XYZ file of C-alpha atoms in Angstrom:
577
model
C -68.417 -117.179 126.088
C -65.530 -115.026 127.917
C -64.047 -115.383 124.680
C -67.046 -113.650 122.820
C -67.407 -111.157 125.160
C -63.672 -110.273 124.987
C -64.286 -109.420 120.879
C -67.110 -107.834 121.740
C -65.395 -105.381 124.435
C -61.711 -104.759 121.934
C -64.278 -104.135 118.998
C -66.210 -101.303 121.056
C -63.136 -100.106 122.759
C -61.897 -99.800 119.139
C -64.470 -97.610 117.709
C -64.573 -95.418 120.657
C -60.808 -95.000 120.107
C -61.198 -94.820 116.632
C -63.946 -92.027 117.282
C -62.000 -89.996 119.260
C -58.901 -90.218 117.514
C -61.062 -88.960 114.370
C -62.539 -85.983 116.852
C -59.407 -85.086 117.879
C -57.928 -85.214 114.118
C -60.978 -82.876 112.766
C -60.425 -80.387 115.994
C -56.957 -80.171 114.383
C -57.907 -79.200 111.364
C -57.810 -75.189 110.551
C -60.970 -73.430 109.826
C -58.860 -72.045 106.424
C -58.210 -75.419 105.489
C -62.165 -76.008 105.738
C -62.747 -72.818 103.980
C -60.750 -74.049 100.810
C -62.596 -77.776 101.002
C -65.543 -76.064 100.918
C -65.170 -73.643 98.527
C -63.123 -75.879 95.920
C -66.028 -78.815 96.303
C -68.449 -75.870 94.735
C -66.377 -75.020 92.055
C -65.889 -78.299 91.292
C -69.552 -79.246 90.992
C -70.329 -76.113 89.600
C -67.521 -74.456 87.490
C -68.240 -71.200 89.687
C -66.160 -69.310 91.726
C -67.280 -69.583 95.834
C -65.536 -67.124 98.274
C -65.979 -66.555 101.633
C -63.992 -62.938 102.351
C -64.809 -62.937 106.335
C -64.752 -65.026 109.257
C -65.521 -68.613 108.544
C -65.853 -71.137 111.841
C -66.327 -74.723 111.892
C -67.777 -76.042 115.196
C -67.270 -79.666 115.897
C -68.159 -80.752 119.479
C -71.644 -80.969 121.129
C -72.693 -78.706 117.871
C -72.357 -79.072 114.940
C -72.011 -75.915 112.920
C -70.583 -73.625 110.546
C -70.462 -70.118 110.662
C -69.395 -67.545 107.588
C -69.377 -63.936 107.007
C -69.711 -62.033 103.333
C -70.501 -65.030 101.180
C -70.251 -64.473 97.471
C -71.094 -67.015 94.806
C -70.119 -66.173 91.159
C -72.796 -65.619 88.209
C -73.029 -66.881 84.520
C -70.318 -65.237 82.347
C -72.942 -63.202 80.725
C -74.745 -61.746 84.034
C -75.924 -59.038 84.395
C -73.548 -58.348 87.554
C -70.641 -60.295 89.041
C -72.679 -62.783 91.901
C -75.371 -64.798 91.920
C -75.529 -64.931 95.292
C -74.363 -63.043 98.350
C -74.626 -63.142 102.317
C -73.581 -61.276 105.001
C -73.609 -64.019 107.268
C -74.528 -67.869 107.372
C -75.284 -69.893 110.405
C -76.162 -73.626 110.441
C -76.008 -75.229 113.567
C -76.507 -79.342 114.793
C -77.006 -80.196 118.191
C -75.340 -83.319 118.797
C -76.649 -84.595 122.224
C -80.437 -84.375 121.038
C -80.005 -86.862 118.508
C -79.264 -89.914 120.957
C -83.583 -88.954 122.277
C -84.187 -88.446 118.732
C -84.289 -84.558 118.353
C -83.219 -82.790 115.338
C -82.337 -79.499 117.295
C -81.305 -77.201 114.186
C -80.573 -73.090 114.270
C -80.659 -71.616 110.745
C -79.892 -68.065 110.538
C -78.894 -65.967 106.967
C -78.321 -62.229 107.265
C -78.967 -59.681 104.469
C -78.784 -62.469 100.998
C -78.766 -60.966 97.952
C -80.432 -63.419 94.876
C -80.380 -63.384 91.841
C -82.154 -65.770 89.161
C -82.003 -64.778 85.379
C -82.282 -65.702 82.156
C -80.645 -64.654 78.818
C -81.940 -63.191 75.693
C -82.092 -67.073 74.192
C -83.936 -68.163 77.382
C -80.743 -69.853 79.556
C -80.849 -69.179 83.379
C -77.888 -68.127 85.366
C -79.036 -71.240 87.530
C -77.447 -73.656 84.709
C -74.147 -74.659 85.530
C -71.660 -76.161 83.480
C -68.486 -77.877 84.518
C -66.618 -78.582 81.559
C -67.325 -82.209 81.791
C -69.640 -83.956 79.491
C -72.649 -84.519 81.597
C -73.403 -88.263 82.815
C -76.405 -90.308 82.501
C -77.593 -91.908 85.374
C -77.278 -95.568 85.850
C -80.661 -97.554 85.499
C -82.086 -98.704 88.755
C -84.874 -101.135 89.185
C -88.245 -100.034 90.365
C -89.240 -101.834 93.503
C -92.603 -102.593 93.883
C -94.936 -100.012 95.830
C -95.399 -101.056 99.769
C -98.926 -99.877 100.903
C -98.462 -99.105 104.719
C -102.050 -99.276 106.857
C -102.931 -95.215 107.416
C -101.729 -93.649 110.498
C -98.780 -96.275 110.880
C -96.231 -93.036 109.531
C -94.061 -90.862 111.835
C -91.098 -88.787 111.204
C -88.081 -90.894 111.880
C -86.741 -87.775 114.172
C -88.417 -85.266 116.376
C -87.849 -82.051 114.671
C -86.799 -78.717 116.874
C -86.262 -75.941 115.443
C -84.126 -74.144 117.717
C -84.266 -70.727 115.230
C -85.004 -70.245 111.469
C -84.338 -66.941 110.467
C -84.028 -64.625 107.356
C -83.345 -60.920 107.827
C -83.347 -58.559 104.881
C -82.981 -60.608 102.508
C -83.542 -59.522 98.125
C -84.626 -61.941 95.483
C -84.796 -60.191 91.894
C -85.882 -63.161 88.513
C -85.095 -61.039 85.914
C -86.496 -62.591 82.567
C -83.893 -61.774 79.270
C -86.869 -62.871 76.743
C -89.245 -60.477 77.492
C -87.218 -57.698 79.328
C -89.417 -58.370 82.525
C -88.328 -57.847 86.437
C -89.458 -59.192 89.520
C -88.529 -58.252 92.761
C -89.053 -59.091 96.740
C -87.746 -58.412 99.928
C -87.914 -60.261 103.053
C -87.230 -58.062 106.034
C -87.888 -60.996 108.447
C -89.253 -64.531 107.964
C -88.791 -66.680 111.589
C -89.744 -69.811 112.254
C -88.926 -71.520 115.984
C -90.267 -74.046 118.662
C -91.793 -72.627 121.415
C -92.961 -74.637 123.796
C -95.191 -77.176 121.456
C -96.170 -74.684 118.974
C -94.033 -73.496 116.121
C -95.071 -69.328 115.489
C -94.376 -68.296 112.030
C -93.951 -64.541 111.089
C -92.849 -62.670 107.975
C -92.875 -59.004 107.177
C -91.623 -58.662 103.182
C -92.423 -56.881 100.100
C -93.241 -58.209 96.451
C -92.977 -55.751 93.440
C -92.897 -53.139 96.919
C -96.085 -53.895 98.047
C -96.230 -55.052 101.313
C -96.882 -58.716 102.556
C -97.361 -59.449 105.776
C -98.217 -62.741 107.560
C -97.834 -63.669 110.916
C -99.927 -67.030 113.606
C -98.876 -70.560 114.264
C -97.997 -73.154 111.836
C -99.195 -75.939 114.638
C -97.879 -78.096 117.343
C -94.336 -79.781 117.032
C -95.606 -82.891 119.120
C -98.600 -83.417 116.837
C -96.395 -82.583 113.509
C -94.026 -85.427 114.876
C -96.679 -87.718 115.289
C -98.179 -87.044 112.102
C -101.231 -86.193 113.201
C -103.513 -83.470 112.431
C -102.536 -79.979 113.679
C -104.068 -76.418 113.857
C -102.945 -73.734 111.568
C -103.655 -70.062 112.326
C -101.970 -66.983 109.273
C -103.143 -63.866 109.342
C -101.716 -61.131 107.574
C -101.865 -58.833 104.318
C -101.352 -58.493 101.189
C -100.836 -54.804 99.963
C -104.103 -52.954 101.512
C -105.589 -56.819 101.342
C -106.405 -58.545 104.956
C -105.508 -62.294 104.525
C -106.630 -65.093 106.643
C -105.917 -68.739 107.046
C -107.651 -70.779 109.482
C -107.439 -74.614 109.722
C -105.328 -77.534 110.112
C -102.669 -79.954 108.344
C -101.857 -83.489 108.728
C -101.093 -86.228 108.871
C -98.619 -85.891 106.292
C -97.294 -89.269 105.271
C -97.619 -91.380 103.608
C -99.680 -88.356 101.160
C -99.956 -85.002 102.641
C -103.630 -84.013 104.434
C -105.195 -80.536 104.959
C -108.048 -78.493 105.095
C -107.620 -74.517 104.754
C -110.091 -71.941 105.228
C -108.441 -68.869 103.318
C -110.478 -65.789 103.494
C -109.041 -62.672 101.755
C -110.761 -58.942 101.873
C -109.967 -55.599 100.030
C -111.405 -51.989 99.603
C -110.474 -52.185 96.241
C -109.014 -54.881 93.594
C -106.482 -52.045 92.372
C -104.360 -53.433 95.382
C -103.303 -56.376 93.994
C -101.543 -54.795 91.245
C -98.320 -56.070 92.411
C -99.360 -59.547 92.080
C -100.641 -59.811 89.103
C -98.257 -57.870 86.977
C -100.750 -56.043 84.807
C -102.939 -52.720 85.890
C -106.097 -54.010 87.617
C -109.290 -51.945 87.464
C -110.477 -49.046 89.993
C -113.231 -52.392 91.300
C -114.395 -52.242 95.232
C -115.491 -54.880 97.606
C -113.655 -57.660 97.095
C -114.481 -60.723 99.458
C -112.808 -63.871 98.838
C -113.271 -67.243 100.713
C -112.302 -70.512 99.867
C -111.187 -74.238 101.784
C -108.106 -75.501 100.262
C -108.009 -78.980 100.935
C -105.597 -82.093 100.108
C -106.138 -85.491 100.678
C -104.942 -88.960 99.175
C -102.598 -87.351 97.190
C -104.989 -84.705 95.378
C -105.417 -81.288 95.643
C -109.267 -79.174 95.713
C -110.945 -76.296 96.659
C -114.604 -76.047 97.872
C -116.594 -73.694 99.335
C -115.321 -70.616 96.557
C -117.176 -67.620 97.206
C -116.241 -64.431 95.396
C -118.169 -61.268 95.690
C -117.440 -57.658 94.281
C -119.761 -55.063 95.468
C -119.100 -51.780 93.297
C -121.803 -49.734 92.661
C -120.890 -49.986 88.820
C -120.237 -53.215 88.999
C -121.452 -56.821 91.051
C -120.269 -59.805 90.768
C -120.851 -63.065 92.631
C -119.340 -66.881 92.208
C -119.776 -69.431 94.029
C -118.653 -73.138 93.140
C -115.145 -75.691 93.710
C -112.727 -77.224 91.648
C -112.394 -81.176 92.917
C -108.685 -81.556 91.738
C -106.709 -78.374 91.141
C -103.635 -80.518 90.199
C -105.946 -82.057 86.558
C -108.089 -78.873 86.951
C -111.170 -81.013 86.485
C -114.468 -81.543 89.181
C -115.299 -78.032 87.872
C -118.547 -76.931 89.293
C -118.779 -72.647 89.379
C -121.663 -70.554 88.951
C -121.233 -66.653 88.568
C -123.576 -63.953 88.063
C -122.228 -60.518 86.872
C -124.961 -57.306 87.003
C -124.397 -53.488 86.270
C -126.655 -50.637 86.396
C -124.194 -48.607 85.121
C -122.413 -50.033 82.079
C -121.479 -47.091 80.135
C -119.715 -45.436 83.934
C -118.075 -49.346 84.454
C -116.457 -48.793 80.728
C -114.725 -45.045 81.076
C -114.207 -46.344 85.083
C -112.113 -49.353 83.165
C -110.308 -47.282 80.643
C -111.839 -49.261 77.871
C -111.838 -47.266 74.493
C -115.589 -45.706 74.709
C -116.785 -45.811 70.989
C -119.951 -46.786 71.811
C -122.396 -46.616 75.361
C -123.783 -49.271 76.171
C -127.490 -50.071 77.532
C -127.385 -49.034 81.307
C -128.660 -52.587 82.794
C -126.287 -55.762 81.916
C -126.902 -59.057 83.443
C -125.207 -61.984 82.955
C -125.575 -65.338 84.787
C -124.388 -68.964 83.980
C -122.753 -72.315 85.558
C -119.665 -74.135 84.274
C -118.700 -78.052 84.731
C -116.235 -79.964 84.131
C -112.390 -79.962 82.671
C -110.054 -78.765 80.535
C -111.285 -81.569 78.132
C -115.294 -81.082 78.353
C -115.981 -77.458 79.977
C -119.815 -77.508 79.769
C -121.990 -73.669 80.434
C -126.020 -74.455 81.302
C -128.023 -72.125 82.922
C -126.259 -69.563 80.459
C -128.956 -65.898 80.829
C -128.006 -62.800 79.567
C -130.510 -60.005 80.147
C -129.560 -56.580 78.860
C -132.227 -53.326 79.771
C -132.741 -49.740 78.817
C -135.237 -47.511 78.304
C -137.125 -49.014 75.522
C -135.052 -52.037 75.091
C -135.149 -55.159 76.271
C -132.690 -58.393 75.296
C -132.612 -61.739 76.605
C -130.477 -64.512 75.837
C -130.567 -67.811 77.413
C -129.034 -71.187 76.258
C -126.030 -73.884 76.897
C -123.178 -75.181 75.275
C -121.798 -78.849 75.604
C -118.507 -77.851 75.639
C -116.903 -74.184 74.950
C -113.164 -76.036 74.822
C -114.367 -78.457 71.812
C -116.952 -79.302 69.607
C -119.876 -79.605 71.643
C -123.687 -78.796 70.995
C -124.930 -75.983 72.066
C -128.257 -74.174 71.826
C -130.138 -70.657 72.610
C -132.736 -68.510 72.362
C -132.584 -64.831 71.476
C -135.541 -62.184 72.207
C -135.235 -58.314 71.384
C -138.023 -56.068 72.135
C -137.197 -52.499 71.197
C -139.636 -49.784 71.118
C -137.649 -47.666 68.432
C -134.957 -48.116 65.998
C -133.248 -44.622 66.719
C -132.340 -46.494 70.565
C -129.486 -48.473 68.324
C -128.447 -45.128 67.264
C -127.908 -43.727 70.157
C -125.916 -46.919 71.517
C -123.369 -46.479 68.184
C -122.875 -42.414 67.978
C -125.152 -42.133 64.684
C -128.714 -40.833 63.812
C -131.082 -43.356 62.913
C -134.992 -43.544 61.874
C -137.490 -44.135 64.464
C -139.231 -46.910 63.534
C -140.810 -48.792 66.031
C -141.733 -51.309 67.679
C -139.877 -53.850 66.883
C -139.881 -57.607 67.980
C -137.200 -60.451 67.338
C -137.481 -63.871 68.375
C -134.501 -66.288 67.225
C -133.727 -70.095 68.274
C -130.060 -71.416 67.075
C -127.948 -74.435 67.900
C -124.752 -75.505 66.941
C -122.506 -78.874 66.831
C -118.866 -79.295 65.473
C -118.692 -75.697 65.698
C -121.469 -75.057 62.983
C -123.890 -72.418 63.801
C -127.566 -73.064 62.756
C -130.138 -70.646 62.688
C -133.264 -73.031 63.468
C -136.116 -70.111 63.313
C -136.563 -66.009 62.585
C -139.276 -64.112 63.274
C -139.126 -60.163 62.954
C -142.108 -58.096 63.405
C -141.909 -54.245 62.768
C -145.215 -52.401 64.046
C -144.841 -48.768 62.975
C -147.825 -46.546 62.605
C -145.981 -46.318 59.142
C -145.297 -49.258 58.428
C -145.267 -53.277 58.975
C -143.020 -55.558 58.477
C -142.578 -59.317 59.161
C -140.110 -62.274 58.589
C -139.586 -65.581 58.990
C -136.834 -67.314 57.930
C -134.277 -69.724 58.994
C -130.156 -70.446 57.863
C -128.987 -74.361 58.325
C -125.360 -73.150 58.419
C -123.273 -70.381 59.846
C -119.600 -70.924 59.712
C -116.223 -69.209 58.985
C -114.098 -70.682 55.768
C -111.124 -71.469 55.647
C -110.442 -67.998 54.499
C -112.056 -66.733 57.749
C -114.846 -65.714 55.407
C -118.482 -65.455 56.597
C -120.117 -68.484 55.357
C -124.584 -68.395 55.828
C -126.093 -71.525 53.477
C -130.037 -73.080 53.757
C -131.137 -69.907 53.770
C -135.016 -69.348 54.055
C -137.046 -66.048 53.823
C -140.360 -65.243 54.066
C -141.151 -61.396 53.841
C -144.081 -58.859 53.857
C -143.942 -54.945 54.092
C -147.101 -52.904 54.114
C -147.441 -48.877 54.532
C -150.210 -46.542 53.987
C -147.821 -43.738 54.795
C -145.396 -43.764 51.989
C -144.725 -39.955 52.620
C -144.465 -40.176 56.282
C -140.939 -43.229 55.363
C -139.599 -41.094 53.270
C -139.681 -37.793 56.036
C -138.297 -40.173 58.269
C -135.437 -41.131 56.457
C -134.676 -37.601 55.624
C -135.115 -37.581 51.964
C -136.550 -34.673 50.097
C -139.023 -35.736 47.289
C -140.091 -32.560 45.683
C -143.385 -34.449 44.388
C -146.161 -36.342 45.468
C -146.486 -40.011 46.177
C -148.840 -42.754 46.111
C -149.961 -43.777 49.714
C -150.448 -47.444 49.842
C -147.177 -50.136 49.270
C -147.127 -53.491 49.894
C -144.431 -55.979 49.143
C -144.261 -59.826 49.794
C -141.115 -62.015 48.881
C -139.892 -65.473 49.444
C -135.898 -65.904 49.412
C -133.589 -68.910 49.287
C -129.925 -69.948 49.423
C -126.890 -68.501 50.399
C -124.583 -65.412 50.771
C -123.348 -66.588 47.455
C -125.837 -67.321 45.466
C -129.055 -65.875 47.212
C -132.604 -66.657 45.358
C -135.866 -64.737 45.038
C -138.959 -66.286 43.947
C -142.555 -65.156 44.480
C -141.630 -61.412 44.456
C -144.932 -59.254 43.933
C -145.062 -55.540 45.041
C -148.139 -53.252 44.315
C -148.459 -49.436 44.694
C -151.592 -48.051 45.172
C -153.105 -44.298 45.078
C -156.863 -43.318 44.383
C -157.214 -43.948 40.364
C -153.676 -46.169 40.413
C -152.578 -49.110 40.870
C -149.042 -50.360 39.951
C -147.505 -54.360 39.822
C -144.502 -55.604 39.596
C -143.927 -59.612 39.944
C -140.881 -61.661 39.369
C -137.909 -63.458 40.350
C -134.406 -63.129 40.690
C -131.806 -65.958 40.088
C -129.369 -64.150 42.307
C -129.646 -60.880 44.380
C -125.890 -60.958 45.203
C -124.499 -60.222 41.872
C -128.010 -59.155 40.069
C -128.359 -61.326 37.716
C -131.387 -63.481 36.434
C -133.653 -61.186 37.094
C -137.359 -61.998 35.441
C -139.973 -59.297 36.303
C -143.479 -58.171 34.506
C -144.533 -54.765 35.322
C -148.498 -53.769 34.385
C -150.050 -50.456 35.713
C -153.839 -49.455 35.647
C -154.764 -45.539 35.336
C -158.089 -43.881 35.649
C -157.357 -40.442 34.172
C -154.020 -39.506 33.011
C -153.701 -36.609 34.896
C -153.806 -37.715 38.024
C -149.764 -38.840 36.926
C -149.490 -34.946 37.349
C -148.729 -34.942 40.585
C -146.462 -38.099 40.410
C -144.519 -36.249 37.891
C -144.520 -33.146 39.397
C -145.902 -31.234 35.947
């Protein structure tokens, strides 16, 4: 036993020694002779040049740490500019001591870095390094099989401190070769520390030079150790945006857990420019709020609610997307209304050919996931003076080939209203009612039933009718086939049409017309059968019957034409003699 104990003693005694011998042997070692380790390792890995111009300061002792001033690392040969990188200073810092209780005490401080990420004109990124050596594939390794661990059995291995995490001024440019496109943002501080048990978070930066702001608690260190839930509290801004984040994370392992209330406001969407890289629309009263939430290894949202309150322009969703990670558990429903549609269009800078009827309304739901995106409750309602349009229906599947049906009503109390709408003069002729149902599967649009019914003091019309396909070809031609027509026309006003139009008839004409077709086929080959028109005027009567093979090209046409006349001269003032 005295033996044992003997080994056991020499063996410790000998890795002390052997410690402090190595201690000693690293204290001995030059900070330049570091510097060149250091900086030869990088090129090594990388094939890039890394210098370190000012003071550079290994700390070995009770810290652990390395300090170094004006840090450059080299860019691609075909940069834009010599570095990639640059610092003014670099601290990293270890406390020993803390480790024995199982405290990773850390300081991370980086003064005034200067980034930059970009990519050629073939689409290679500076952030690509070659070495000159062939690259190596790495070796196979066995899977091991999964261990499932019972939940809430996880904790970090160390007790994290941070003692100081700071950036100051620092610049991060991605500058994109392909499309000649530039990104820019600033930090001017982003700290992170310990103090006490909570951990404060603040940043103050800009992105594309709009301001971002964001500054709370990121929760308690005790509770992050323990990996249990802790409270998170961000506010900030974004641009002229107020930005909140209320909730808490955790645990964290074995799959990361939180719940996120983010609520973000603005006077107007213009602000968020910046972001989005394209000009945003003069829109105001935005209101965002949404609960981010992770659990079990999948990522959600629930709870959306988006408002916009303009007084051209309202718009409210409401809805959550179960896994943001598949995009699927879709569930939205928006409605969109303006009162002012023709203002919302100049207000949007969209080309302004055309106004549009002053009332638009628009509401529907969407489910589902990139695969099967279904729209129900689809209603469009769009109002004027003398106009009235409503459109409801639902669609399967708007990503695919699903079914789909709807049902169209237009009232409109006269036909010069269209005119208006398109910049031309048109005849009043009115009113006029429209009632269509259509469906559609694999993409094939069927017009299931027609009815048109004009009610002019002048003159009525009606149809029927009904198309079994509507389709494109594969020449992106306009396909219609089944077509089925049913048509009557009646005036007593012949005169009064033909003032309307604008058309100047320098002799009389009868008074009574009346016209009834049926029509079948397609835009190709289009069929009418049953055609009988009469023209009638006090000692006259006129009618013409046929058929036509094809009213598309003219051909096959088949009529008989007989005409009854009391006294020849009342053709006088037909003929104008």
């Amino acid at each position: 036993m005295k033996l044992f104990l003997k080994i056991i003693g020499f063996t410790f005694a000998g890795i002390v020694g052997l410690l402090v011998i190595a201690f000693i042997a690293l204290q001995l070692i030059s900070d330049e002779q570091y510097k060149k380790w250091l900086t030869g390792a990088a090129e090594s890995a990388t094939g890039r040049t890394l210098a370190i111009d000012g003071e550079f300061d290994v700390q070995i002792g009770s810290t652990l740490g390395l300090a170094a001033r004006d840090v450059r690392f080299a860019n691609a040969e075909w940069g834009s500019r010599e570095e990639m990188v640059s610092a003014e200073r670099l601290l990293v810092q270890l406390q020993v001591l803390p480790l024995f209780k199982g405290v990773l005490d850390v300081t991370v401080e980086l003064d005034t870095p200067d980034i930059l990420l970009e990519t050629n004109s073939e689409g290679t990124g500076n952030w690509v390094f070659g070495t000159g050596e062939p690259p190596q594939e790495p070796p196979e390794t066995e899977e091991e099989p999964a261990q499932t661990e019972e939940k809430g059995s996880f904790g970090l291995p160390v007790k994290p401190f941070i003692r100081n995490f700071q950036i100051s001024d620092l610049v991060f440019v991605y500058a994109d070769g392909v499309n000649d496109k530039q990104m820019e943002a600033t930090v001017e501080t982003l700290r992170l520390f310990v103090d006490g048990n909570q951990i404060p978070l603040s940043l103050v930066a800009t992105y594309q030079g709009a301001p971002v702001e964001l500054d709370g608690s990121i929760g308690d260190i005790e509770q992050w150790y323990a990996n249990e839930p802790t409270p998170i509290s961000l506010q900030g801004r974004l641009n002229d945006a107020d930005l909140r984040l209320e909730g808490s994370a955790g645990p964290m392992l074995p799959d990361p857990n939180a719940r996120i209330d983010i609520s973000l406001t603005a006077a107007d969407i213009s602000t968020f420019e910046p972001f989005a890289g394209v000009e945003l629309p003069d829109l105001q009263g935005l209101d965002v709020s949404l609960t981010f939430l992770t659990a079990e290894g999948q990522l959600g949202t629930e709870n959306v609610t988006l408002n916009l309150d303009d007084p051209r322009l309202l718009v409210a969703v409401q809805g959550a997307v179960a896994n943001l990670t598949e995009v699927s558990g879709i569930d939205v429903q928006a409605e969109i209304t303006s009162e002012q549609a023709t203002e919302l269009l100049k207000g949007l800078d969209l080309p302004a050919q055309y106004s549009l009827p002053e009332s638009i309304r628009l509401k529907a739901a969407v489910n589902g996931n990139l695969e099967k995106l279904g729209l129900s409750d689809l209603e469009l309602l769009v109002q004027d003076t003398g106009l009235d349009v409503s459109l409801t229906g639902a669609v399967e599947n708007i990503l695919g080939n699903g079914s789909g049906s709807a049902d169209l009503s237009v009232k409109l109390e006269s036909s010069s209203l269209i005119g208006g709408y398109i910049g031309q003069e048109i005849p009043s002729f009115g009113p006029l009612d429209a009632v269509a149902k259509l469906s559609s599967e694999n993409k094939t649009l069927q017009l299931e039933s027609l009815q048109i019914g004009l009610q002019d003091p002048a003159l009525n019309v009606a149809i029927e009718g009904s198309a079994d396909k509507i389709d494109r070809s594969a020449a992106d031609a306009f396909e219609v086939s089944g077509i089925q027509i049913s048509a009557t026309a009646a005036t007593e006003q012949i005169q009064e049409i033909v003032n309307r139009i604008g058309v100047d008839i320098p002799v009389d004409l009868p008074s009574t017309f009346n016209l009834s077709l049926e029509s079948a086929g397609s835009l190709d080959e289009l069929e009418i059968t049953d055609l009988l028109a009469t023209v009638n005027d006090p000692g006259v009567e006129v009618k013409l019957s046929g058929t036509v093979a094809n009213v598309i090209n003219q051909s096959g046409i088949a009529a008989h034409l007989t005409g009854e006349v009391e006294d020849t001269a009342i053709l006088s003032k037909f003929a104008g003699v």
